Amino acid sequence: MLDAGRSSLGSVSARSVLGWVYRFILFPIGQMLVFIVGAALVLTLLSYLLALLFPEPRPNISLMTQVNRQLPGMIVSGITIGFVYAMIALGYTLVYGVLKFINFAHSEIFMFGSVVGFEVMQRLAEGGNLPGWSPVLLVAFVVLAAMLASGLLAVLIERVAYRPLRGAPRLVPLISAIGVSFFMIDVVRAFQAITRNDFNLTYPLNNLEWIRNPVKLAIGEATVNIRPTQFIVVLGAVVTLIALNYFVNGTKLGRGIRAVSQDMATAGLMGINVNRMISLTFFVGGAFGGAAGALFGMNVGTVTPFVGFIPGIKAFTAAVLGGIGNITGALLGGLTLGLIESFLNGLLVYFPVLGQRYTDVFAFSVLILILIFRPSGLLGERVDEKV
Amino acid sequence: MPPLLELQNVHTFYGHIHALKGVNIYVEEGEIVTLVGSNGAGKSTSLRSISGMVRSKQGSIRLDGQDITSMKPHEITALGVGHVPEGRRIFPLLTVQENLEIGAWNVTSRAEINRRMEEMFQLFPRLRERFQQKGGTLSGGEQQMLAIARALMAEPRILLLDEPSMGLAPVLVEGIFEIVKRINAQGTTILLVEQNALMALEVARRGYVLQSGSLVLQDTSANLMNNEMVKRVYLGEN
């Protein structure tokens, strides 16, 4: 809540403004920084350990040199993909928090966001007025459109495929979700095949000067290229995550969602329209999936109707890693998994037999290990729900 | 004038279990009425049927003449029914303040919410001390106070109280019943369900005795306390 002082004074004091800024802006940013620095530090140490254990994994290749050279790049790309995972993971975790059910159609909600983002940009490009947009405005517009579309899609899916099954055994909505997932993939594929005769959708980023030129940073012997799209992903994710924290912890509707997630029946007794809160949760979770989809699309350049599956299941891994149902956990899990993956991507190439293609094997090993040894996730036992 | 709350021939099922078998209850404005009975007699089910947590299959439930039988819980709450559920059901991760704010869900004015909260602190000074604490960290007695206060935040016309003394130390039980009387004196009608039949009959004006889903007795509290069967079965006298 804003501040205890408010209710007695009835006015906004300077102290409560500071409290507000701390609670809803500084604290979440600090938390993200701690997670990023922590995960990056641990992985850096592990990399050096690896370099000590295997100084020369292949003839004439010094792992130590490679680690030194690649470290900043791996961290940057890890943070980027980590924020994408975190944003998708939030969709799983929010819905799980309220309905105790894994929405396996969420990967398609993400895919839908990336396709809508493409459509919006492509249409602007076809109209010839893309270069006229200011970068910030363009990105904001594309992301907001994807958020709206994916949010509404998620609400629709809940209404059609899950609500009639409320109270059914837990496996039933899960199967329904998988059905929705296949259905969505094929609907988008059919639509794109008919309208564009192709379902490899390439974001029209080429005629945008500002998006093509990476920023080069030199740190010691390492150089790191930071693409503007990576800036966009991180900035977009940070802004939306702060907004989510405020929504969940600082608004009446967020309070309603938390009440429903803790005790649905009692929330109804308090006068809360439970179905409306569930729809709202799906909207918010879906909007985050959509935002992640559009940001992901801008970052990788080309999306397809099948693009949702792998990021979706990895984000699910991230949500479980952090502690499913826990919003902070989704953030921590996403960033950690993103960094793990990026480090593996960077270092596995130097090992014989193994290679970059084993990255996914390791990422999913994380899921299996967590499910075996700590099914409640890293933050499973913590009882607060801040971002 | 119809009674404030009236149940006519209400039948409620849990799956195949016939939990209420044609119950008739009425509560007049300003009364305290109690439902007495042993475990599984249908006391809680009666309250849950009224507030819409379970939907009764047959019969009618009327609030001030209006049929609420097939309404959703949140709609019934909006019409002025407050329900303190069995086991208190505090939102454990919300603070005391947030729990109270949730209770006033349908109130839009911030000033009004603060006024009601202030009223609750008059009634339960302990809650003011626990203001920023999470509901789950409160003691049993404090949670019961919070559960009652949370329901009162909506300023209900009738308060359904389910086992307010459950799991509380005897000193606290006395306190809770004092509060029940005070709430009633301030104008809230109360339908009270209690295992502790003696306490319940002492505060109530009238009572109903339920046995395996059916009403077996109804009378004023004074008469019930003198009834041989009630004495033997529910008051533990020989």
Short mmCIF file of N, CA and C in Angstrom, two decimals, chain A residues 1 4 6-7 249 252-253 255-256 258-259 262-263 265-275 277 383-385, chain B residues 51 53 72-74 77 83 85 89 91-94 97-98 101-107 110 114 131-132 134 150:
data_model
loop_
_atom_site.label_atom_id
_atom_site.label_comp_id
_atom_site.label_asym_id
_atom_site.label_seq_id
_atom_site.Cartn_x
_atom_site.Cartn_y
_atom_site.Cartn_z
N MET A 1 0.84 -1.21 0.00
CA MET A 1 0.00 0.00 0.00
C MET A 1 0.86 1.24 0.00
N ALA A 4 1.34 4.05 5.22
CA ALA A 4 0.45 4.02 6.38
C ALA A 4 0.05 5.42 6.79
N ARG A 6 -0.80 7.89 5.08
CA ARG A 6 -1.83 8.52 4.28
C ARG A 6 -3.21 8.49 4.94
N SER A 7 -3.53 7.34 5.52
CA SER A 7 -4.90 7.22 6.00
C SER A 7 -5.17 8.15 7.17
N ASN A 249 0.44 -4.78 -7.20
CA ASN A 249 0.59 -4.44 -5.78
C ASN A 249 0.03 -3.07 -5.41
N LYS A 252 -6.40 -1.37 -7.04
CA LYS A 252 -7.51 -2.14 -6.50
C LYS A 252 -7.70 -3.44 -7.28
N LEU A 253 -7.61 -3.35 -8.61
CA LEU A 253 -7.81 -4.55 -9.41
C LEU A 253 -6.72 -5.59 -9.14
N ARG A 255 -5.18 -5.94 -6.35
CA ARG A 255 -5.53 -6.51 -5.04
C ARG A 255 -6.59 -7.59 -5.22
N GLY A 256 -7.55 -7.31 -6.10
CA GLY A 256 -8.60 -8.29 -6.38
C GLY A 256 -8.03 -9.57 -6.96
N ARG A 258 -5.01 -10.71 -6.54
CA ARG A 258 -4.29 -11.43 -5.49
C ARG A 258 -5.26 -12.15 -4.56
N ALA A 259 -6.38 -11.49 -4.25
CA ALA A 259 -7.36 -12.13 -3.37
C ALA A 259 -7.91 -13.38 -4.04
N GLN A 262 -5.52 -16.22 -3.90
CA GLN A 262 -5.31 -16.84 -2.59
C GLN A 262 -6.50 -17.65 -2.12
N ASP A 263 -7.70 -17.22 -2.49
CA ASP A 263 -8.89 -17.92 -2.03
C ASP A 263 -10.08 -17.49 -2.89
N ALA A 265 -13.10 -18.76 -3.52
CA ALA A 265 -14.46 -18.78 -2.98
C ALA A 265 -14.69 -17.57 -2.06
N THR A 266 -13.72 -17.31 -1.19
CA THR A 266 -13.88 -16.20 -0.26
C THR A 266 -13.86 -14.86 -1.00
N ALA A 267 -13.05 -14.78 -2.05
CA ALA A 267 -13.02 -13.54 -2.83
C ALA A 267 -14.42 -13.24 -3.38
N GLY A 268 -15.13 -14.29 -3.81
CA GLY A 268 -16.50 -14.10 -4.28
C GLY A 268 -17.40 -13.57 -3.19
N LEU A 269 -17.19 -14.06 -1.97
CA LEU A 269 -18.01 -13.60 -0.83
C LEU A 269 -17.78 -12.12 -0.53
N MET A 270 -16.62 -11.60 -0.92
CA MET A 270 -16.31 -10.20 -0.65
C MET A 270 -16.93 -9.28 -1.70
N GLY A 271 -17.62 -9.87 -2.65
CA GLY A 271 -18.24 -9.04 -3.69
C GLY A 271 -17.41 -8.95 -4.96
N ILE A 272 -16.33 -9.71 -5.02
CA ILE A 272 -15.49 -9.67 -6.21
C ILE A 272 -16.09 -10.60 -7.26
N ASN A 273 -16.24 -10.09 -8.47
CA ASN A 273 -16.70 -10.93 -9.57
C ASN A 273 -15.52 -11.79 -10.03
N VAL A 274 -15.51 -13.03 -9.58
CA VAL A 274 -14.34 -13.88 -9.76
C VAL A 274 -14.04 -14.11 -11.24
N ASN A 275 -15.09 -14.34 -12.02
CA ASN A 275 -14.85 -14.58 -13.45
C ASN A 275 -14.20 -13.38 -14.12
N MET A 277 -12.24 -11.23 -12.70
CA MET A 277 -10.82 -11.18 -12.28
C MET A 277 -10.00 -12.21 -13.05
N VAL A 383 6.88 -15.86 0.59
CA VAL A 383 5.46 -15.59 0.59
C VAL A 383 5.11 -14.22 0.05
N ASP A 384 6.04 -13.48 -0.56
CA ASP A 384 5.56 -12.22 -1.10
C ASP A 384 5.46 -12.31 -2.62
N GLU A 385 4.78 -11.38 -3.20
CA GLU A 385 4.47 -11.51 -4.62
C GLU A 385 4.84 -10.25 -5.38
N SER B 51 -25.48 -17.45 0.82
CA SER B 51 -24.53 -16.53 0.18
C SER B 51 -24.15 -16.98 -1.23
N MET B 53 -22.54 -19.71 -2.23
CA MET B 53 -21.33 -20.52 -2.42
C MET B 53 -21.69 -21.90 -2.95
N LYS B 72 -25.11 -15.22 -8.11
CA LYS B 72 -23.71 -15.51 -7.81
C LYS B 72 -23.34 -14.87 -6.47
N PRO B 73 -22.32 -15.42 -5.78
CA PRO B 73 -21.94 -14.86 -4.48
C PRO B 73 -21.70 -13.35 -4.51
N HIS B 74 -21.00 -12.87 -5.55
CA HIS B 74 -20.67 -11.44 -5.53
C HIS B 74 -21.91 -10.57 -5.70
N THR B 77 -23.62 -10.59 -2.23
CA THR B 77 -22.88 -9.69 -1.34
C THR B 77 -23.29 -8.24 -1.59
N HIS B 83 -20.80 -12.56 4.80
CA HIS B 83 -20.61 -13.94 5.23
C HIS B 83 -19.21 -14.08 5.81
N PRO B 85 -16.91 -16.79 6.67
CA PRO B 85 -16.95 -18.24 6.43
C PRO B 85 -16.29 -19.03 7.54
N ARG B 89 -10.89 -17.95 6.80
CA ARG B 89 -10.54 -17.71 5.41
C ARG B 89 -10.03 -16.30 5.13
N PHE B 91 -7.29 -13.72 3.73
CA PHE B 91 -6.33 -13.79 2.63
C PHE B 91 -4.94 -13.71 3.24
N PRO B 92 -4.20 -14.83 3.26
CA PRO B 92 -3.01 -14.88 4.12
C PRO B 92 -1.87 -13.97 3.67
N LEU B 93 -1.80 -13.69 2.37
CA LEU B 93 -0.68 -12.88 1.88
C LEU B 93 -1.04 -11.42 1.71
N LEU B 94 -2.27 -11.07 2.00
CA LEU B 94 -2.64 -9.65 1.98
C LEU B 94 -2.48 -9.11 3.40
N GLN B 97 -4.70 -4.32 6.28
CA GLN B 97 -5.33 -3.22 5.56
C GLN B 97 -5.92 -3.71 4.24
N GLU B 98 -5.15 -4.51 3.50
CA GLU B 98 -5.65 -4.98 2.21
C GLU B 98 -6.85 -5.90 2.37
N GLU B 101 -9.71 -3.68 2.87
CA GLU B 101 -10.07 -3.01 1.62
C GLU B 101 -10.83 -3.94 0.68
N ILE B 102 -10.40 -5.21 0.66
CA ILE B 102 -11.11 -6.18 -0.16
C ILE B 102 -12.56 -6.33 0.33
N GLY B 103 -12.72 -6.27 1.66
CA GLY B 103 -14.07 -6.37 2.22
C GLY B 103 -14.98 -5.27 1.69
N ALA B 104 -14.40 -4.10 1.43
CA ALA B 104 -15.19 -2.97 0.93
C ALA B 104 -15.07 -2.88 -0.59
N TRP B 105 -15.04 -4.02 -1.25
CA TRP B 105 -14.79 -4.06 -2.70
C TRP B 105 -15.74 -3.16 -3.49
N ASN B 106 -17.00 -3.14 -3.11
CA ASN B 106 -17.98 -2.39 -3.89
C ASN B 106 -18.06 -0.91 -3.51
N VAL B 107 -17.23 -0.50 -2.55
CA VAL B 107 -17.23 0.92 -2.16
C VAL B 107 -16.17 1.64 -2.99
N ARG B 110 -12.73 6.51 -1.53
CA ARG B 110 -11.60 6.26 -0.64
C ARG B 110 -11.90 6.76 0.78
N ASN B 114 -11.90 4.62 4.25
CA ASN B 114 -11.12 4.98 5.43
C ASN B 114 -12.01 5.17 6.66
N PHE B 131 -2.03 -3.46 11.46
CA PHE B 131 -2.38 -2.83 10.20
C PHE B 131 -1.61 -3.30 8.97
N GLN B 132 -0.27 -3.30 9.05
CA GLN B 132 0.56 -3.62 7.87
C GLN B 132 1.05 -5.06 7.88
N LYS B 134 0.84 -9.16 7.42
CA LYS B 134 0.13 -10.08 6.54
C LYS B 134 -0.92 -10.85 7.34
N ARG B 150 -13.71 -7.65 8.14
CA ARG B 150 -13.68 -7.66 6.68
C ARG B 150 -15.11 -7.74 6.13
#
